[in-house]
Structures are given as C-alpha cells and as structure tokens.
Amino acid sequence: MIKKDYAGLGKEERIQEAFKLYESFGDADYIGEPVSQMEHMCQAAQLAESEGYDESVILAAFFHDIGHLFAQQEKLEEMDGFGVLDHEKIGADFLRDLGFPELMAKLVESHVQAKRYLTFKYPAYYEKLSEASKQTLRFQGGVMTAAEAAEFESDPDHHLILKMREWDERAKETSVPVPDLSGYKSMARNILSSN
C-alpha cells in the first residue's frame, strides 16, 4: 500500500480520508458473499452497537475490513479473487496513521487471527464458515497451532477480538438497510477529539 502522511491533516480531513473509501467503493462486491462491502461493515457495526459496546468498538467493527477497499484504488496482492492479502494489517495501519486509538487498530488487525483460533479450538467452526472465508483461511496462515492458540488466549483483549469475529461472520444478511454514515462520522469525530 502506498503510504501517505496524515500527520498534517486536521480532524475533519482525517475523517474524510477514512470515509471516502466507503463512499467511493462501498458498493463493491464483498468477495464472494451476498452483500456489498458497505452492507457488511455497517451490519458488523450495528451488531456491536446492539450489544451495547462503546463507540470505539462499534467503529472498529465498521472499519474491520477497510483494508479490502484499498484494492479498489491500488494494485494490492489478492487471495485468488477473495480480497486483499493482509487486509487486516493494511486497515489497522491506516487507522493508526489517522490517529485512532490502538485498541481500534488492534481489533481490526486481530479479527483474522480470531478465525484461525476458532478453527483450532472448535474444529466444527470451520464447517460453519462461508466458502469465501474457508478459501481465505488458506492465505491467512490456516488453523492455529496449539502454541499460537495459547498466545492468543493470553491476550487480555481476546474475548473482544472473538466478538469482532462473531460480528464479521454474522454481518452477511441480505436486505438489511444501510444506515446514514453521519452517525459513524460523529463517532469518529468524538474518538479523534479524545485520543
């Protein structure tokens, strides 16, 4: 990904940088799923909000797959047509560069590791994955080893990371209305003001 210097941008300009990817490319297909990128990420955020999480977690759910949107404007390595390789790291680094809290970036960066963990801990979980998610697992390191799983479990945020994964898996429903993005922009404004 081409690095851009966001340090000189004001808060509103940084918010614009984050949301213009959605506004420009949100209608793109969500890599083999029956929803668009925008529908998927809004549904994940709505699930987090419905469970009473704070704005930083809701916004992390909204941004969790933002790394895939970079492929619409830059040539990035892909996973056999199933999205961008290392999209979770691309998205997390983008959020860090914009000045969002580390927890948000961590949740975005870790949602793929959660899939790897769950396929280790609960082998039947693999069968519940969509075909696209099964295909991407091959590129994402496959099922965790016991040592990797123990390290994952030692992270104090691992329960929240698993929630992020749950929302990611559930956010693939058709015909769910997409909310106005102004609410998420307002959350971003609040978070950047206090960070």
mmCIF file of C-alpha atoms in Angstrom:
data_model
loop_
_atom_site.group_PDB
_atom_site.id
_atom_site.type_symbol
_atom_site.label_atom_id
_atom_site.label_comp_id
_atom_site.label_asym_id
_atom_site.label_seq_id
_atom_site.Cartn_x
_atom_site.Cartn_y
_atom_site.Cartn_z
ATOM 1 C CA MET A 1 0.000 0.000 0.000
ATOM 2 C CA ILE A 2 1.241 3.472 -0.805
ATOM 3 C CA LYS A 3 1.945 5.262 2.476
ATOM 4 C CA LYS A 4 0.511 8.724 2.870
ATOM 5 C CA ASP A 5 1.394 11.268 5.529
ATOM 6 C CA TYR A 6 -1.747 12.122 7.508
ATOM 7 C CA ALA A 7 0.064 13.967 10.314
ATOM 8 C CA GLY A 8 -0.585 17.384 8.799
ATOM 9 C CA LEU A 9 -4.297 16.817 8.345
ATOM 10 C CA GLY A 10 -6.907 18.254 10.682
ATOM 11 C CA LYS A 11 -9.511 16.075 12.355
ATOM 12 C CA GLU A 12 -12.196 16.653 9.719
ATOM 13 C CA GLU A 13 -9.746 15.902 6.917
ATOM 14 C CA ARG A 14 -8.734 12.642 8.610
ATOM 15 C CA ILE A 15 -12.383 11.651 8.976
ATOM 16 C CA GLN A 16 -12.875 12.415 5.286
ATOM 17 C CA GLU A 17 -9.889 10.186 4.417
ATOM 18 C CA ALA A 18 -11.420 7.288 6.366
ATOM 19 C CA PHE A 19 -14.908 7.593 4.924
ATOM 20 C CA LYS A 20 -14.125 8.430 1.321
ATOM 21 C CA LEU A 21 -13.124 4.795 0.734
ATOM 22 C CA TYR A 22 -16.657 3.733 1.722
ATOM 23 C CA GLU A 23 -18.301 6.474 -0.271
ATOM 24 C CA SER A 24 -16.233 5.634 -3.359
ATOM 25 C CA PHE A 25 -16.030 1.839 -3.150
ATOM 26 C CA GLY A 26 -18.555 0.641 -0.562
ATOM 27 C CA ASP A 27 -20.888 -0.760 -3.211
ATOM 28 C CA ALA A 28 -18.203 -3.202 -4.361
ATOM 29 C CA ASP A 29 -18.887 -6.912 -4.004
ATOM 30 C CA TYR A 30 -17.877 -8.345 -0.642
ATOM 31 C CA ILE A 31 -15.614 -11.083 -2.027
ATOM 32 C CA GLY A 32 -17.961 -13.919 -2.754
ATOM 33 C CA GLU A 33 -20.611 -13.037 -0.167
ATOM 34 C CA PRO A 34 -24.208 -11.957 -0.911
ATOM 35 C CA VAL A 35 -23.681 -8.397 0.404
ATOM 36 C CA SER A 36 -21.648 -5.346 -0.568
ATOM 37 C CA GLN A 37 -18.622 -4.123 1.369
ATOM 38 C CA MET A 38 -20.746 -1.303 2.813
ATOM 39 C CA GLU A 39 -23.571 -3.612 3.875
ATOM 40 C CA HIS A 40 -21.127 -5.993 5.539
ATOM 41 C CA MET A 41 -19.287 -3.348 7.537
ATOM 42 C CA CYS A 42 -22.442 -1.478 8.562
ATOM 43 C CA GLN A 43 -24.032 -4.720 9.754
ATOM 44 C CA ALA A 44 -20.960 -5.543 11.851
ATOM 45 C CA ALA A 45 -21.127 -2.093 13.455
ATOM 46 C CA GLN A 46 -24.874 -2.426 14.050
ATOM 47 C CA LEU A 47 -24.310 -5.755 15.823
ATOM 48 C CA ALA A 48 -21.672 -4.191 18.090
ATOM 49 C CA GLU A 49 -23.987 -1.276 18.839
ATOM 50 C CA SER A 50 -26.972 -3.544 19.554
ATOM 51 C CA GLU A 51 -24.878 -5.355 22.164
ATOM 52 C CA GLY A 52 -24.082 -2.104 23.975
ATOM 53 C CA TYR A 53 -20.423 -1.640 23.101
ATOM 54 C CA ASP A 54 -18.811 1.797 23.164
ATOM 55 C CA GLU A 55 -18.118 3.964 20.133
ATOM 56 C CA SER A 56 -14.523 2.790 19.658
ATOM 57 C CA VAL A 57 -15.620 -0.866 19.424
ATOM 58 C CA ILE A 58 -18.578 -0.010 17.168
ATOM 59 C CA LEU A 59 -16.298 1.962 14.868
ATOM 60 C CA ALA A 60 -13.691 -0.836 14.881
ATOM 61 C CA ALA A 61 -16.457 -3.182 13.715
ATOM 62 C CA PHE A 62 -17.356 -0.681 10.998
ATOM 63 C CA PHE A 63 -13.716 -0.396 9.876
ATOM 64 C CA HIS A 64 -12.733 -4.052 10.309
ATOM 65 C CA ASP A 65 -12.480 -4.804 6.567
ATOM 66 C CA ILE A 66 -11.468 -1.356 5.320
ATOM 67 C CA GLY A 67 -8.215 -2.863 4.045
ATOM 68 C CA HIS A 68 -10.184 -4.593 1.275
ATOM 69 C CA LEU A 69 -11.334 -1.218 -0.046
ATOM 70 C CA PHE A 70 -7.771 -0.155 -0.825
ATOM 71 C CA ALA A 71 -7.739 -2.726 -3.629
ATOM 72 C CA GLN A 72 -10.272 -0.598 -5.479
ATOM 73 C CA GLN A 73 -7.735 2.217 -5.891
ATOM 74 C CA GLU A 74 -4.345 0.475 -5.661
ATOM 75 C CA LYS A 75 -2.919 -2.752 -7.024
ATOM 76 C CA LEU A 76 -2.503 -4.988 -3.976
ATOM 77 C CA GLU A 77 -1.757 -8.685 -3.627
ATOM 78 C CA GLU A 78 -5.003 -10.636 -3.573
ATOM 79 C CA MET A 79 -6.150 -14.046 -2.365
ATOM 80 C CA ASP A 80 -7.299 -15.719 -5.598
ATOM 81 C CA GLY A 81 -10.149 -13.249 -6.027
ATOM 82 C CA PHE A 82 -11.192 -13.335 -2.356
ATOM 83 C CA GLY A 83 -9.945 -9.918 -1.309
ATOM 84 C CA VAL A 84 -6.683 -8.353 -0.293
ATOM 85 C CA LEU A 85 -3.898 -10.332 1.352
ATOM 86 C CA ASP A 86 -3.136 -8.873 4.809
ATOM 87 C CA HIS A 87 -6.187 -6.602 4.606
ATOM 88 C CA GLU A 88 -6.388 -6.643 8.393
ATOM 89 C CA LYS A 89 -2.873 -5.185 8.738
ATOM 90 C CA ILE A 90 -3.470 -2.629 5.983
ATOM 91 C CA GLY A 91 -6.656 -1.467 7.693
ATOM 92 C CA ALA A 92 -5.091 -1.349 11.168
ATOM 93 C CA ASP A 93 -2.088 0.649 9.969
ATOM 94 C CA PHE A 94 -4.392 3.064 8.164
ATOM 95 C CA LEU A 95 -6.365 3.673 11.379
ATOM 96 C CA ARG A 96 -3.146 4.171 13.351
ATOM 97 C CA ASP A 97 -1.886 6.642 10.747
ATOM 98 C CA LEU A 98 -5.134 8.604 11.041
ATOM 99 C CA GLY A 99 -4.735 8.824 14.830
ATOM 100 C CA PHE A 100 -7.421 6.397 16.006
ATOM 101 C CA PRO A 101 -6.823 4.573 19.330
ATOM 102 C CA GLU A 102 -4.626 1.494 19.398
ATOM 103 C CA LEU A 103 -7.493 -0.721 20.605
ATOM 104 C CA MET A 104 -9.440 0.036 17.427
ATOM 105 C CA ALA A 105 -6.442 -0.810 15.262
ATOM 106 C CA LYS A 106 -5.798 -3.970 17.286
ATOM 107 C CA LEU A 107 -9.378 -5.200 16.860
ATOM 108 C CA VAL A 108 -9.182 -4.643 13.100
ATOM 109 C CA GLU A 109 -5.768 -6.314 12.900
ATOM 110 C CA SER A 110 -6.776 -9.328 15.007
ATOM 111 C CA HIS A 111 -10.089 -10.418 13.503
ATOM 112 C CA VAL A 112 -8.314 -12.785 11.082
ATOM 113 C CA GLN A 113 -6.323 -14.323 13.937
ATOM 114 C CA ALA A 114 -9.637 -14.963 15.688
ATOM 115 C CA LYS A 115 -10.772 -17.054 12.718
ATOM 116 C CA ARG A 116 -7.543 -19.039 12.856
ATOM 117 C CA TYR A 117 -8.008 -19.531 16.604
ATOM 118 C CA LEU A 118 -11.632 -20.639 16.372
ATOM 119 C CA THR A 119 -10.841 -23.225 13.701
ATOM 120 C CA PHE A 120 -8.212 -24.653 16.071
ATOM 121 C CA LYS A 121 -10.262 -24.523 19.276
ATOM 122 C CA TYR A 122 -13.541 -25.690 17.711
ATOM 123 C CA PRO A 123 -12.879 -27.788 14.580
ATOM 124 C CA ALA A 124 -16.613 -27.724 13.734
ATOM 125 C CA TYR A 125 -16.321 -23.936 13.371
ATOM 126 C CA TYR A 126 -14.580 -24.464 10.036
ATOM 127 C CA GLU A 127 -17.725 -26.069 8.596
ATOM 128 C CA LYS A 128 -19.761 -23.007 9.599
ATOM 129 C CA LEU A 129 -17.533 -20.675 7.569
ATOM 130 C CA SER A 130 -18.749 -19.411 4.226
ATOM 131 C CA GLU A 131 -16.926 -20.766 1.197
ATOM 132 C CA ALA A 132 -15.128 -17.428 0.741
ATOM 133 C CA SER A 133 -13.986 -17.482 4.364
ATOM 134 C CA LYS A 134 -12.704 -21.050 4.001
ATOM 135 C CA GLN A 135 -10.738 -20.046 0.910
ATOM 136 C CA THR A 136 -9.144 -17.008 2.566
ATOM 137 C CA LEU A 137 -8.103 -19.064 5.608
ATOM 138 C CA ARG A 138 -5.513 -20.778 3.388
ATOM 139 C CA PHE A 139 -3.847 -17.422 2.723
ATOM 140 C CA GLN A 140 -4.136 -16.248 6.314
ATOM 141 C CA GLY A 141 -1.975 -18.907 7.933
ATOM 142 C CA GLY A 142 -4.522 -21.697 8.250
ATOM 143 C CA VAL A 143 -5.639 -23.228 11.528
ATOM 144 C CA MET A 144 -3.580 -22.052 14.516
ATOM 145 C CA THR A 145 -1.117 -24.322 16.254
ATOM 146 C CA ALA A 146 -1.567 -25.081 19.958
ATOM 147 C CA ALA A 147 1.244 -22.636 20.785
ATOM 148 C CA GLU A 148 -0.347 -19.863 18.720
ATOM 149 C CA ALA A 149 -3.714 -20.537 20.368
ATOM 150 C CA ALA A 150 -2.186 -20.319 23.852
ATOM 151 C CA GLU A 151 -0.599 -16.984 22.929
ATOM 152 C CA PHE A 152 -3.925 -15.728 21.540
ATOM 153 C CA GLU A 153 -5.714 -16.716 24.774
ATOM 154 C CA SER A 154 -3.120 -14.838 26.833
ATOM 155 C CA ASP A 155 -4.111 -11.534 25.207
ATOM 156 C CA PRO A 156 -6.328 -9.631 27.686
ATOM 157 C CA ASP A 157 -8.492 -8.463 24.767
ATOM 158 C CA HIS A 158 -9.008 -11.892 23.223
ATOM 159 C CA HIS A 159 -12.700 -12.093 24.230
ATOM 160 C CA LEU A 160 -13.368 -8.779 22.487
ATOM 161 C CA ILE A 161 -11.401 -9.934 19.435
ATOM 162 C CA LEU A 162 -13.622 -13.026 19.305
ATOM 163 C CA LYS A 163 -16.716 -10.786 19.432
ATOM 164 C CA MET A 164 -15.330 -8.883 16.448
ATOM 165 C CA ARG A 165 -15.028 -12.191 14.590
ATOM 166 C CA GLU A 166 -18.568 -13.169 15.542
ATOM 167 C CA TRP A 167 -19.925 -9.913 14.148
ATOM 168 C CA ASP A 168 -17.831 -10.365 10.997
ATOM 169 C CA GLU A 169 -19.378 -13.793 10.403
ATOM 170 C CA ARG A 170 -22.939 -12.655 11.131
ATOM 171 C CA ALA A 171 -22.761 -9.467 9.021
ATOM 172 C CA LYS A 172 -23.730 -11.094 5.732
ATOM 173 C CA GLU A 173 -27.500 -10.726 5.726
ATOM 174 C CA THR A 174 -29.260 -9.539 2.592
ATOM 175 C CA SER A 175 -31.860 -6.753 2.613
ATOM 176 C CA VAL A 176 -30.649 -5.044 5.802
ATOM 177 C CA PRO A 177 -30.892 -1.273 5.239
ATOM 178 C CA VAL A 178 -27.608 0.634 5.260
ATOM 179 C CA PRO A 179 -27.730 3.466 7.811
ATOM 180 C CA ASP A 180 -26.664 7.013 7.080
ATOM 181 C CA LEU A 181 -22.915 7.249 7.651
ATOM 182 C CA SER A 182 -23.240 10.503 9.569
ATOM 183 C CA GLY A 183 -23.618 8.555 12.814
ATOM 184 C CA TYR A 184 -20.309 6.765 12.276
ATOM 185 C CA LYS A 185 -18.654 10.032 11.278
ATOM 186 C CA SER A 186 -19.874 11.549 14.533
ATOM 187 C CA MET A 187 -18.382 8.623 16.459
ATOM 188 C CA ALA A 188 -15.092 9.118 14.627
ATOM 189 C CA ARG A 189 -15.168 12.815 15.500
ATOM 190 C CA ASN A 190 -15.707 12.016 19.202
ATOM 191 C CA ILE A 191 -12.932 9.436 19.250
ATOM 192 C CA LEU A 192 -10.380 11.591 17.445
ATOM 193 C CA SER A 193 -11.218 14.514 19.751
ATOM 194 C CA SER A 194 -10.469 12.460 22.849
ATOM 195 C CA ASN A 195 -7.491 10.477 21.541
#
